[in-house]
Tab-separated table of C-alpha atoms in Angstrom:
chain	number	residue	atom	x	y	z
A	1	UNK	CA	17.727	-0.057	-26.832
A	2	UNK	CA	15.794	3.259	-26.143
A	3	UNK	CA	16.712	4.734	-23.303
A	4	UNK	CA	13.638	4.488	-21.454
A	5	UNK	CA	14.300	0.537	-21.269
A	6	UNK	CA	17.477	0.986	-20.889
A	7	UNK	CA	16.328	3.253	-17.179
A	8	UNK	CA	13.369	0.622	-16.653
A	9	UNK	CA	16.362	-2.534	-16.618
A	10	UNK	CA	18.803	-0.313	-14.863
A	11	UNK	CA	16.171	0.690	-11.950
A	12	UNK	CA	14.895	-2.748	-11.109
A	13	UNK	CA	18.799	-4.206	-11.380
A	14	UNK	CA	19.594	-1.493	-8.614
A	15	UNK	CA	16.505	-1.981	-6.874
A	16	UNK	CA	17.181	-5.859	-6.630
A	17	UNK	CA	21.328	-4.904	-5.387
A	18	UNK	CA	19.726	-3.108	-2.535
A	19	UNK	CA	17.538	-5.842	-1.623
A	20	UNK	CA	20.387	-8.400	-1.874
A	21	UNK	CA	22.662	-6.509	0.155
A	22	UNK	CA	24.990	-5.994	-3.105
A	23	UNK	CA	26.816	-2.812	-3.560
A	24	UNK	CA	25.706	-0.169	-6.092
A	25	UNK	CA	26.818	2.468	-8.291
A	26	UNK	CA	24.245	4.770	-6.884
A	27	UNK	CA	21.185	4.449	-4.879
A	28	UNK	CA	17.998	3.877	-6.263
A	29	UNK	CA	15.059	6.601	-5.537
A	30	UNK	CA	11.495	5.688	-3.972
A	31	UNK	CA	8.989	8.217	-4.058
A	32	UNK	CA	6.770	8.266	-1.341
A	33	UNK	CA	4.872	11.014	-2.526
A	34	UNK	CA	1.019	10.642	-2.541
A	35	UNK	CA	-1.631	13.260	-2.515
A	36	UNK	CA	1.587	15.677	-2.487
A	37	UNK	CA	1.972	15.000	-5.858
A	38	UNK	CA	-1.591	16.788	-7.124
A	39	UNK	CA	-0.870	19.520	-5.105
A	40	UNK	CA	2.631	20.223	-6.765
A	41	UNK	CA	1.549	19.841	-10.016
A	42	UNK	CA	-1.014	22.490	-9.636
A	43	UNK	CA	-4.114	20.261	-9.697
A	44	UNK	CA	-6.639	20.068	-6.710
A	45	UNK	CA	-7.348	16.817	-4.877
A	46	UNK	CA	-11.152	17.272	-5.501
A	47	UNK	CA	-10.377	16.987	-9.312
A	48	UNK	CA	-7.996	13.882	-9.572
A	49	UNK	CA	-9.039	11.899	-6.757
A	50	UNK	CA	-12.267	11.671	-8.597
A	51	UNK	CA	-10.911	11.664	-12.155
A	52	UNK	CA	-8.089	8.860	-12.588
A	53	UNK	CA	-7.610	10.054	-16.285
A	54	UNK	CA	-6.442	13.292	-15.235
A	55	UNK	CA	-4.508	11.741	-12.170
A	56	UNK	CA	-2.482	9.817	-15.097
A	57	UNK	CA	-1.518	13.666	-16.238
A	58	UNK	CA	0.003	14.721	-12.727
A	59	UNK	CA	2.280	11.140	-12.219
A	60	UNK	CA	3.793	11.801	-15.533
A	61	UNK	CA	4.140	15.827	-15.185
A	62	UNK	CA	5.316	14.910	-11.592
A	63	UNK	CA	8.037	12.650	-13.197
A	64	UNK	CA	9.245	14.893	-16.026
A	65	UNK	CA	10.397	17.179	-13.019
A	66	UNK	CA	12.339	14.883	-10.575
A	67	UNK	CA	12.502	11.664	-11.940
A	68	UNK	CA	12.311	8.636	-9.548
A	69	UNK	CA	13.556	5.463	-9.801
A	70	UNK	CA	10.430	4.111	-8.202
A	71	UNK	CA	7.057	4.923	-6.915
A	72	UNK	CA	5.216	3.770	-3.895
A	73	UNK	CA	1.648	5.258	-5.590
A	74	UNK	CA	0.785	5.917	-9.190
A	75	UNK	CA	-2.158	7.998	-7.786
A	76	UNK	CA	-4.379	4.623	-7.260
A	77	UNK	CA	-4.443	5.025	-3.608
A	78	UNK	CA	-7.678	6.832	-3.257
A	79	UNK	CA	-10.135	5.774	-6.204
A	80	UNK	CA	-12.989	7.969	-5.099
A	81	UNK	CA	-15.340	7.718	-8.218
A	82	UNK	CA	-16.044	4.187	-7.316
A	83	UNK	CA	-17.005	4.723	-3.947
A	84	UNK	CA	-19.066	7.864	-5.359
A	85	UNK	CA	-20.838	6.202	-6.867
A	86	UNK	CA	-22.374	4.595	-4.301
A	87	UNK	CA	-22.557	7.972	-2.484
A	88	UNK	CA	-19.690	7.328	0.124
A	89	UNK	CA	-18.715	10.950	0.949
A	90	UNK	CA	-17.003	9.928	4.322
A	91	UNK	CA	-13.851	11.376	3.008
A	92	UNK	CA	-13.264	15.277	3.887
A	93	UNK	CA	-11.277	16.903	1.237
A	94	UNK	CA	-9.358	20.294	1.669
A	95	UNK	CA	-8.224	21.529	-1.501
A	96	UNK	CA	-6.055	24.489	-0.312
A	97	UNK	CA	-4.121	22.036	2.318
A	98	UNK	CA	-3.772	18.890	0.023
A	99	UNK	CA	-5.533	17.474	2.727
A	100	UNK	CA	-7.415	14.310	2.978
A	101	UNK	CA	-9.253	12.828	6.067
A	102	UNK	CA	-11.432	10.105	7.387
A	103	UNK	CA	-13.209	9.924	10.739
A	104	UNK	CA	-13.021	6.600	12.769
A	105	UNK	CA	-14.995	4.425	11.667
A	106	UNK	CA	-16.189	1.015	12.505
A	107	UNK	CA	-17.843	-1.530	9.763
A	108	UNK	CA	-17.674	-4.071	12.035
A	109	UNK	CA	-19.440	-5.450	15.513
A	110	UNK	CA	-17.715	-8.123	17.530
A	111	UNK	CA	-20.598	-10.775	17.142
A	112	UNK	CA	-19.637	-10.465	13.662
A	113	UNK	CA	-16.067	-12.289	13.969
A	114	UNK	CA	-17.474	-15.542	13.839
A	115	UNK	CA	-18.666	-14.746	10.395
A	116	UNK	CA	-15.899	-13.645	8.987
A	117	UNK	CA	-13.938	-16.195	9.952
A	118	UNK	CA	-15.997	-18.926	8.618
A	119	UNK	CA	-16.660	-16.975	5.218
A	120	UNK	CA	-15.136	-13.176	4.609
A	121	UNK	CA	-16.653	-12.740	1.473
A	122	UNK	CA	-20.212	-13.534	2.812
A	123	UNK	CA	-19.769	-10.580	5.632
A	124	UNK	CA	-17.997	-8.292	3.122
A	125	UNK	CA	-21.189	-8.936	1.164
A	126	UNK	CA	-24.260	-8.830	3.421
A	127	UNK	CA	-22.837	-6.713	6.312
A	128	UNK	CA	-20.031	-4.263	5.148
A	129	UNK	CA	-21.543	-2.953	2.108
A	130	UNK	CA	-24.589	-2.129	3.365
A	131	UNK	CA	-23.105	-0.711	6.396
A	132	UNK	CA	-20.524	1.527	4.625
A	133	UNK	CA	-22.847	2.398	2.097
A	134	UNK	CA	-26.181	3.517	3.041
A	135	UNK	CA	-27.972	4.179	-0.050
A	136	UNK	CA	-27.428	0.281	-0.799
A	137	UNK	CA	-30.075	-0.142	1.579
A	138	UNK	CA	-32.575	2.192	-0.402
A	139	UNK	CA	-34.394	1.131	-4.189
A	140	UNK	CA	-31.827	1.037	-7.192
A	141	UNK	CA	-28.893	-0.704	-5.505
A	142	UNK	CA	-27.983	-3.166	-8.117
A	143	UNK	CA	-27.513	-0.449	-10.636
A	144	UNK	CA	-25.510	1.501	-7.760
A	145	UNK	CA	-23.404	-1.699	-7.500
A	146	UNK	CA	-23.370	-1.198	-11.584
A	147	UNK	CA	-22.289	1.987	-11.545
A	148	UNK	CA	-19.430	1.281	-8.712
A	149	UNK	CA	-18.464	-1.237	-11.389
A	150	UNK	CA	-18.311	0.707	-14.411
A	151	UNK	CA	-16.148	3.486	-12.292
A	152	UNK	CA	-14.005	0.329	-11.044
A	153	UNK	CA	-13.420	-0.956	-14.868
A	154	UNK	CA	-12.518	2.839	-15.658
A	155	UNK	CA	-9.865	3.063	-12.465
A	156	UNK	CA	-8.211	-0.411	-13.803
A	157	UNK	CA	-7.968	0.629	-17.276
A	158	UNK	CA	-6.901	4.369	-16.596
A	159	UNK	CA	-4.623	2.799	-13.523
A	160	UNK	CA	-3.263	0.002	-16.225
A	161	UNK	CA	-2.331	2.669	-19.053
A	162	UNK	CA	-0.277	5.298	-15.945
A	163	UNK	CA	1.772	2.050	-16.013
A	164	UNK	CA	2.597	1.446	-19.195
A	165	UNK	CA	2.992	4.883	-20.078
A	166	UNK	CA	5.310	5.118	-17.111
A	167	UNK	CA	7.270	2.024	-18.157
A	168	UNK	CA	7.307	3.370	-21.792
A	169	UNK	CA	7.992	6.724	-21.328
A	170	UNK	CA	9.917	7.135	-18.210
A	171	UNK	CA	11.493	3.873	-17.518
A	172	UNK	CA	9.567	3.510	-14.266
A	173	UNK	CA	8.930	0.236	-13.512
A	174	UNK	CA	5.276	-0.772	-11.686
A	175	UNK	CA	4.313	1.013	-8.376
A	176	UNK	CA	4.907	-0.911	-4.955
A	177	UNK	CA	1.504	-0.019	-3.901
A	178	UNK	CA	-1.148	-1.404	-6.488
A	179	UNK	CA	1.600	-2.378	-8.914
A	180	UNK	CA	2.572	-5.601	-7.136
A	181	UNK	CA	1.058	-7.847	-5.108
A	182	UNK	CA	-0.007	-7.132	-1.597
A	183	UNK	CA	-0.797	-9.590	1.334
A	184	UNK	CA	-2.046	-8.289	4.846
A	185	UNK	CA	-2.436	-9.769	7.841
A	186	UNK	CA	-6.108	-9.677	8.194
A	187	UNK	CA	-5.377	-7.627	11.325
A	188	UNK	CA	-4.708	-4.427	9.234
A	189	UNK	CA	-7.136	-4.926	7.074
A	190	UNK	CA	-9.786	-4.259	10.244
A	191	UNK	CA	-7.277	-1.490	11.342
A	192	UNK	CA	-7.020	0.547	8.200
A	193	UNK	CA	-10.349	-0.068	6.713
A	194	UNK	CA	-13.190	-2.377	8.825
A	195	UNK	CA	-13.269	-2.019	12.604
A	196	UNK	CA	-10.728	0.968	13.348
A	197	UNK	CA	-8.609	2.090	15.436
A	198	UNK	CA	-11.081	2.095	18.912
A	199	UNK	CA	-13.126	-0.994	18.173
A	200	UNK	CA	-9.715	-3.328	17.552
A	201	UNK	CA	-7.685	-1.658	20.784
A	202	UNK	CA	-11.282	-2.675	22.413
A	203	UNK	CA	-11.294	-5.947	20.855
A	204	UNK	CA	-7.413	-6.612	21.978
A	205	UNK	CA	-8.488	-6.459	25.563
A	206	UNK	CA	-12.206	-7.713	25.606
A	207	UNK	CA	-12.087	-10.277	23.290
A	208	UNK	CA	-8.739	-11.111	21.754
A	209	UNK	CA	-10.071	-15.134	21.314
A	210	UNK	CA	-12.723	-13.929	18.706
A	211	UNK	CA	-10.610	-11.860	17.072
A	212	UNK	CA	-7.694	-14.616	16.908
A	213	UNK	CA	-9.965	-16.762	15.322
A	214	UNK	CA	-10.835	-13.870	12.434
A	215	UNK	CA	-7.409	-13.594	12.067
A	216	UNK	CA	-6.641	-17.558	11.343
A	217	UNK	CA	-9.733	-17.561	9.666
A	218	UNK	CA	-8.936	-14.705	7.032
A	219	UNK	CA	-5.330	-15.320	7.174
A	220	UNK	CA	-2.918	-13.427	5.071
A	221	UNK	CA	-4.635	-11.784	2.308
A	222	UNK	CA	-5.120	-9.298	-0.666
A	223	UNK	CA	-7.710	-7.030	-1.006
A	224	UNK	CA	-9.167	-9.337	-3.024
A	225	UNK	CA	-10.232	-12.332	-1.164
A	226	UNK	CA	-7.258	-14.063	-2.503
A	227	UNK	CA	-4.587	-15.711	0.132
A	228	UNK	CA	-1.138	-15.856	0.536
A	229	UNK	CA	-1.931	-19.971	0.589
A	230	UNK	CA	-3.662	-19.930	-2.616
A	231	UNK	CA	-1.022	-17.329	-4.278
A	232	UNK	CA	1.220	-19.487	-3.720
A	233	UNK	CA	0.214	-22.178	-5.755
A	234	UNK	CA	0.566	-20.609	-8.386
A	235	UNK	CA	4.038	-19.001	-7.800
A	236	UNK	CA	7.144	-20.009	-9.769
A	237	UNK	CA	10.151	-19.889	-7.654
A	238	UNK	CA	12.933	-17.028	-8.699
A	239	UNK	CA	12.209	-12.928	-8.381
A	240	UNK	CA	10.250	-11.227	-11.402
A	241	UNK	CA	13.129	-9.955	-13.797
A	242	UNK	CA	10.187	-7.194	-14.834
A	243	UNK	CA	10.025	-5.636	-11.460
A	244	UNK	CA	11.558	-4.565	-8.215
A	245	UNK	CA	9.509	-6.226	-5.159
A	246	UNK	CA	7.512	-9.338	-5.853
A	247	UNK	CA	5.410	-8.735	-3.399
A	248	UNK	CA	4.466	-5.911	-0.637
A	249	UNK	CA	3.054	-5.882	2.877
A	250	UNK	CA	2.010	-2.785	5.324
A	251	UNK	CA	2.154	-2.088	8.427
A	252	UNK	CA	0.220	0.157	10.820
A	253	UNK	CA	-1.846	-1.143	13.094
A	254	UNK	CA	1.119	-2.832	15.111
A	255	UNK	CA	1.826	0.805	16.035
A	256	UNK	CA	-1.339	0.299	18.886
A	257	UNK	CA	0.369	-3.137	19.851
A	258	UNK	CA	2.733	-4.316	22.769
A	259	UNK	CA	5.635	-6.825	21.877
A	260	UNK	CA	3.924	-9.134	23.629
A	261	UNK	CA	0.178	-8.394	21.653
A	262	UNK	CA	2.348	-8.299	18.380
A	263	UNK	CA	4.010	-11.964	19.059
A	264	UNK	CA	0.454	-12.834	19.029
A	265	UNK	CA	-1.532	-10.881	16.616
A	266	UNK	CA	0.957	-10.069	14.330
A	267	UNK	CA	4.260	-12.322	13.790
A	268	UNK	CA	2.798	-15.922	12.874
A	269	UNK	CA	1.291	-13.872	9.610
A	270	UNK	CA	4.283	-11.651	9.294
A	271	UNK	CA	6.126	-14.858	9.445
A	272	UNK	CA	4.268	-16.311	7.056
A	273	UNK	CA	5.434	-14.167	4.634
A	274	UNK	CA	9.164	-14.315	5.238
A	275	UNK	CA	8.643	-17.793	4.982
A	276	UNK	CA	7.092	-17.529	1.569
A	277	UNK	CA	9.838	-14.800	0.654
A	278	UNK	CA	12.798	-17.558	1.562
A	279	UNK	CA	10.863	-20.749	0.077
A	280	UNK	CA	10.271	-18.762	-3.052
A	281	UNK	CA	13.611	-16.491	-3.828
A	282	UNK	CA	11.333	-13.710	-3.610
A	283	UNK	CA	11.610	-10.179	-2.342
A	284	UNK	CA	9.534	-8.695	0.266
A	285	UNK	CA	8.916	-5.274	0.599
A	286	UNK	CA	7.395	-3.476	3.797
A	287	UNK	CA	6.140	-0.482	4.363
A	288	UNK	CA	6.000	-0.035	8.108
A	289	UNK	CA	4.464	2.956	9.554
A	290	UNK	CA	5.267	4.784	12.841
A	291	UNK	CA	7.831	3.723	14.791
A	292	UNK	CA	9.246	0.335	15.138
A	293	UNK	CA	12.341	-0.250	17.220
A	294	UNK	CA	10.371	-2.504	19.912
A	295	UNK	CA	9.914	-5.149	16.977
A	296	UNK	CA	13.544	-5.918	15.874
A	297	UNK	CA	13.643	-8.893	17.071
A	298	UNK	CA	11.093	-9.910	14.714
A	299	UNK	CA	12.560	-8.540	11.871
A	300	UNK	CA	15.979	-9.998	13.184
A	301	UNK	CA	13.621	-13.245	11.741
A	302	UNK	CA	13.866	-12.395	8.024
A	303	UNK	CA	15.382	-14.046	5.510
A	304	UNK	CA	18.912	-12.505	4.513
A	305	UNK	CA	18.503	-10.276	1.209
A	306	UNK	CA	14.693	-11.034	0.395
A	307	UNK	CA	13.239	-8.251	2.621
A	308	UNK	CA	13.216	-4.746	2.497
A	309	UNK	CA	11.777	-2.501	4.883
A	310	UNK	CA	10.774	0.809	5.075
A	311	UNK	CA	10.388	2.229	8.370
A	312	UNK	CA	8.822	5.595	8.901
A	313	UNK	CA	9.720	7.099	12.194
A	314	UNK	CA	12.500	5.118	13.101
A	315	UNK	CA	16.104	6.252	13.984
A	316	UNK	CA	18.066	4.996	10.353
A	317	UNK	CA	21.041	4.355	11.760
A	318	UNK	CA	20.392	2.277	15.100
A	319	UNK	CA	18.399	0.478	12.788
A	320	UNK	CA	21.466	-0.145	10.344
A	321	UNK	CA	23.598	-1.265	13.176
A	322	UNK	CA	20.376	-4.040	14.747
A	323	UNK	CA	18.466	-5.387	11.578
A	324	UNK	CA	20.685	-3.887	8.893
A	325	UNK	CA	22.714	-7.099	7.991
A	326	UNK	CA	19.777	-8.711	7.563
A	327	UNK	CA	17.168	-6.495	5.175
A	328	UNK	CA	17.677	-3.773	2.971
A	329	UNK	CA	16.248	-0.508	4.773
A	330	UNK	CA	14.408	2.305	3.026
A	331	UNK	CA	13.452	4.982	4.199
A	332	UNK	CA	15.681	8.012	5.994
A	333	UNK	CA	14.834	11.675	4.372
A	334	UNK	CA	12.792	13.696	7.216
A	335	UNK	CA	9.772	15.307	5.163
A	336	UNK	CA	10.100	18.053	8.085
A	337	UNK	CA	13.450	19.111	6.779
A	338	UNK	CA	12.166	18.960	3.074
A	339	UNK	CA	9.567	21.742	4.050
A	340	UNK	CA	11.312	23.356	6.541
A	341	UNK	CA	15.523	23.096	5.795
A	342	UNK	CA	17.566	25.095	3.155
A	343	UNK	CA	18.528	23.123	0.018
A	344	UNK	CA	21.662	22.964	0.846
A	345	UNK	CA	21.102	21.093	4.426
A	346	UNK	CA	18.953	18.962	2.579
A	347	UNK	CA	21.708	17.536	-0.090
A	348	UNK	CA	23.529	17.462	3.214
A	349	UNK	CA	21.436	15.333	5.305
A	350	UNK	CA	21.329	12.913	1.724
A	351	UNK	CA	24.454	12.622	1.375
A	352	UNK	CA	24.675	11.750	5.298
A	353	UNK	CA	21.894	9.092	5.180
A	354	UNK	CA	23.956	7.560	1.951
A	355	UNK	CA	27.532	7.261	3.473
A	356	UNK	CA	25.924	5.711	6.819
A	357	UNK	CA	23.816	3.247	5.008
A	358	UNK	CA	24.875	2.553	1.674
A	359	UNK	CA	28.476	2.306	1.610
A	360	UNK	CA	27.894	-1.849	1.774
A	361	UNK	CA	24.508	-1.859	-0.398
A	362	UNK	CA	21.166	-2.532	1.221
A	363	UNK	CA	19.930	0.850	1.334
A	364	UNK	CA	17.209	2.610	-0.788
A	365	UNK	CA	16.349	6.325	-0.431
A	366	UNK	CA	12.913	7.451	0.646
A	367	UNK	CA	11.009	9.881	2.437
A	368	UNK	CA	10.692	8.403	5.489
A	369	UNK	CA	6.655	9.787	5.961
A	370	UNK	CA	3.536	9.869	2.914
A	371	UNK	CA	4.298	13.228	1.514
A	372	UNK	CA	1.053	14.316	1.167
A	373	UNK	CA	0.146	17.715	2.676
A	374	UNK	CA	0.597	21.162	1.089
A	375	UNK	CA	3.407	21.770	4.386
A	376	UNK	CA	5.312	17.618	3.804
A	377	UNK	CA	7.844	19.328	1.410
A	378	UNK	CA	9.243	22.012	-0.427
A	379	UNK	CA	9.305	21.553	-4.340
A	380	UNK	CA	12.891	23.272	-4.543
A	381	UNK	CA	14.514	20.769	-1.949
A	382	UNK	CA	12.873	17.470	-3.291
A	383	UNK	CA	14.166	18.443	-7.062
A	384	UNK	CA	17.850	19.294	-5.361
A	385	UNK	CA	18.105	16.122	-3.498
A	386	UNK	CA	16.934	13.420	-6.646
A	387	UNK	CA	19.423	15.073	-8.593
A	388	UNK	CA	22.470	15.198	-6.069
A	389	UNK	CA	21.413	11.496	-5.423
A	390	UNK	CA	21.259	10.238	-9.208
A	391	UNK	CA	24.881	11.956	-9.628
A	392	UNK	CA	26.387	11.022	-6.515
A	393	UNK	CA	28.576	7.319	-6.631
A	394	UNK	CA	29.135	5.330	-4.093
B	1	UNK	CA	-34.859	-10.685	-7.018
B	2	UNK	CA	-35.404	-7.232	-5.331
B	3	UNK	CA	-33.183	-4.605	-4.149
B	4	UNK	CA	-34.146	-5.523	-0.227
B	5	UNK	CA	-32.739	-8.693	-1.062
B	6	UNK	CA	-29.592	-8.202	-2.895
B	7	UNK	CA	-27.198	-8.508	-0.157
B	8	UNK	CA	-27.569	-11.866	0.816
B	9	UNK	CA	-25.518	-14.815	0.325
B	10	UNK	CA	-25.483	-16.868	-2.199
B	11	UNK	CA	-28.749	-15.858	-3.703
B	12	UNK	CA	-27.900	-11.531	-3.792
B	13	UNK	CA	-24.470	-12.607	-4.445
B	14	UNK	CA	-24.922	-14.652	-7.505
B	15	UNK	CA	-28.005	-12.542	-8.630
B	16	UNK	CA	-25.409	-9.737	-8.817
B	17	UNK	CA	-22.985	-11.753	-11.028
B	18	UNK	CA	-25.645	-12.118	-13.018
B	19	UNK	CA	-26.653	-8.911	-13.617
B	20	UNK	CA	-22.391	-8.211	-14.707
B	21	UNK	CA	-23.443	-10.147	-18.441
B	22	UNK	CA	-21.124	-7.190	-20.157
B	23	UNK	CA	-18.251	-9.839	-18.630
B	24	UNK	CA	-17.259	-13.372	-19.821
B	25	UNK	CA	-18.887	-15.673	-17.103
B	26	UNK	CA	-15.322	-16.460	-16.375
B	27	UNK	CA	-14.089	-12.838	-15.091
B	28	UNK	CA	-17.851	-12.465	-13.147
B	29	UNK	CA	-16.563	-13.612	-9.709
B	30	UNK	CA	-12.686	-12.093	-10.254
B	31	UNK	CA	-14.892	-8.671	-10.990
B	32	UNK	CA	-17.057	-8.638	-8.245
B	33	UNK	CA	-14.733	-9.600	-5.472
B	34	UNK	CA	-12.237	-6.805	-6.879
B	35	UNK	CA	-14.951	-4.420	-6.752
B	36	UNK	CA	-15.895	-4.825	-3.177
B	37	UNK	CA	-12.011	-5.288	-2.705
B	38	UNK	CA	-11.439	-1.649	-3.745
B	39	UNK	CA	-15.007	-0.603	-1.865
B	40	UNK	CA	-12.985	-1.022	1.582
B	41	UNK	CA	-10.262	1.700	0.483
């Protein structure tokens, strides 16, 4: 067996331990390195967010040098060209920072719920793209929409050959984000991408029955249009032997909600994929953004050894001691000490994280924030900690 | 059908799977929706 399938069987076997609360060897390696990654490898973000070809180049340069076990992002997260093409230039790159923003926004007016909640592709189609993208509205839009779609066959081919180069080559099975299926509760989806972060606090408090209603209307989805209901379908039950999570989920907008606004707005879909998680032997893995201590008792709800979370800002080890016998965490290493802490109090602070939380299995190392700014890490201290970690046993 | 009119539902909708004939009939609707899918990133 080469030993590139030989890394690619023994990453998703340790990957699975975790999950299942058994105990490993050594602990498996998630990169949560995004935009961070161009930067490192001497590229600029203005080049390979536009250019998915030469984005391919900087994943596998990127894992020549520290080799992962995993990946959160092939470099799929921010597929530019296609949205170029249609002359979307909300995004403000800065090249010398790594850095990559995006004003609020809002794609969406609150008479428009109703809509979307009796057919989301129709709004997608006759209100959000021509809202988004202005020059839709002027002559020559169906060859813009043409264009979009010849950048969009380009992104899936160049995204579908990183993969297989990294699974060939490196051992590295598919990326969590893009790699493997990914239900949202609809909520997020009008967070991250539709109504914003203003417009949905607004819509908590002025008209949370609308929104509701969008939300059971949509219900748990992919980007897509395709449901958790209808994916189900056509699931077999059993986890995929080929990869590490069966399926993903993220969370950030519950960082603007109560416990009380999250029981509501959040847990019946959450729930819904726990549910599918148990019901199907599958595993779950989250990616939950800021900090999330006031929702334990939620995740106190998931199935034993099907879920794994990564939390972000969260203290690691209070979160061992309250949810820890339940799902695998991920997560721990500070990206402020990775740019600002010596090498050795980095190994140090790695080592810590993996005698606390791995000793019984159901841990798997992370960053605990996107590394994606020039100032989220220092080159030296990430290479020093993956190989302490792939050396040190349990 | 003209460009004022292309996002409108069904007509724009199908007129625009239409107009992807490079693509089996089949994969048309799969495209389109992954398309606009990615359009919201």
């Amino acid at each position: 067996m080469a030993d590139s399938q030989r890394l690619y069987q023994e990453r998703v076997q340790l990957y699975k331990d975790a999950a299942r609360h058994r105990k490993t060897n050594r602990v498996v390696i998630l990169a949560n390195i995004w935009t961070w990654m161009t930067y490192d490898m001497g590229y600029k973000l203005s080049e390979t967010l536009f250019d998915s070809k030469k984005m391919g180049q900087v994943v596998t340069k990127f894992q020549e040098k520290y080799q992962f076990d995993f990946f959160m992002d092939f470099g799929g997260r921010n597929p530019l060209a296609i949205s170029g093409a249609l002359g979307h230039t909300d995004y403000i790159i800065n090249d010398e920072t790594a850095n990559l923003n995006i004003n609020d926004f809002s794609y969406v007016e609150p008479e428009d719920y109703a809509e979307i909640s009796e057919n989301y592709t129709k709004f997608l189609w006759t209100k959000f793209l021509p809202r988004k993208y202005q020059k839709l509205n002027e002559a020559g839009a169906k060859q813009k929409m043409l264009n979009a779609g010849a950048e969009f066959g380009k992104f899936v081919q160049h995204s579908t050959e990183i993969a297989q180069t990294m699974a060939s080559d490196y051992g590295v099975p598919p990326a969590i984000f893009l790699g493997t299926p990914a239900f949202w509760n609809f909520f997020e989806i009008l967070f991250n991408w539709l109504r914003g972060i203003k417009g949905l606090s607004l819509d908590l408090r002025q008209r949370p029955e609308a929104l509701k209603s969008a939300l059971d209307g949509v219900g748990v989805t992919d980007f897509f249009g395709m449901t958790l209901k209808e994916y189900r379908q056509s699931s077999q039950k059993g986890t995929d032997p080929s990869k590490g999570p069966d399926v993903s989920t993220y969370l950030l907008g519950h960082s603007i909600l109560s416990k009380k606004q999250f029981e509501v707005f959040y847990w019946p879909y959450l729930k819904e994929l726990f549910d599918y998680a148990e019901e199907y032997d599958k595993i779950l893995h989250i990616f939950a953004e800021s900090e999330n201590s006031r929702f334990y008792d939620f995740f106190k709800e998931a199935p034993k050894d099907h879920v794994v979370i990564h939390l972000e800002l969260d203290d690691m080890f209070k979160a061992k001691k309250e949810i820890g016998d339940k799902v695998c965490l991920c997560g721990g290493m500070p990206i402020d000490l990775l740019y600002n802490g010596t090498v050795q109090a980095n190994i140090d602070y790695a080592k810590h994280l993996i005698d606390e939380l791995a000793a019984d299995g159901g841990f798997i190392f992370s960053q605990n924030k996107m590394v994606s700014y020039a100032t989220d890490c220092k080159a030296e201290n990430l290479k020093a900690v993956n190989d302490f970690i792939r050396e040190y046993t349990i | 059908m003209s460009d004022e009119t292309l996002f409108t539902y069904p007509e724009g909708w199908n007129e625009m799977l239409a107009a992807l004939d490079f693509l089996p009939e089949g994969q048309r609707e799969g495209f389109l929706k992954g398309l606009v899918g990615i359009l919201l990133l």
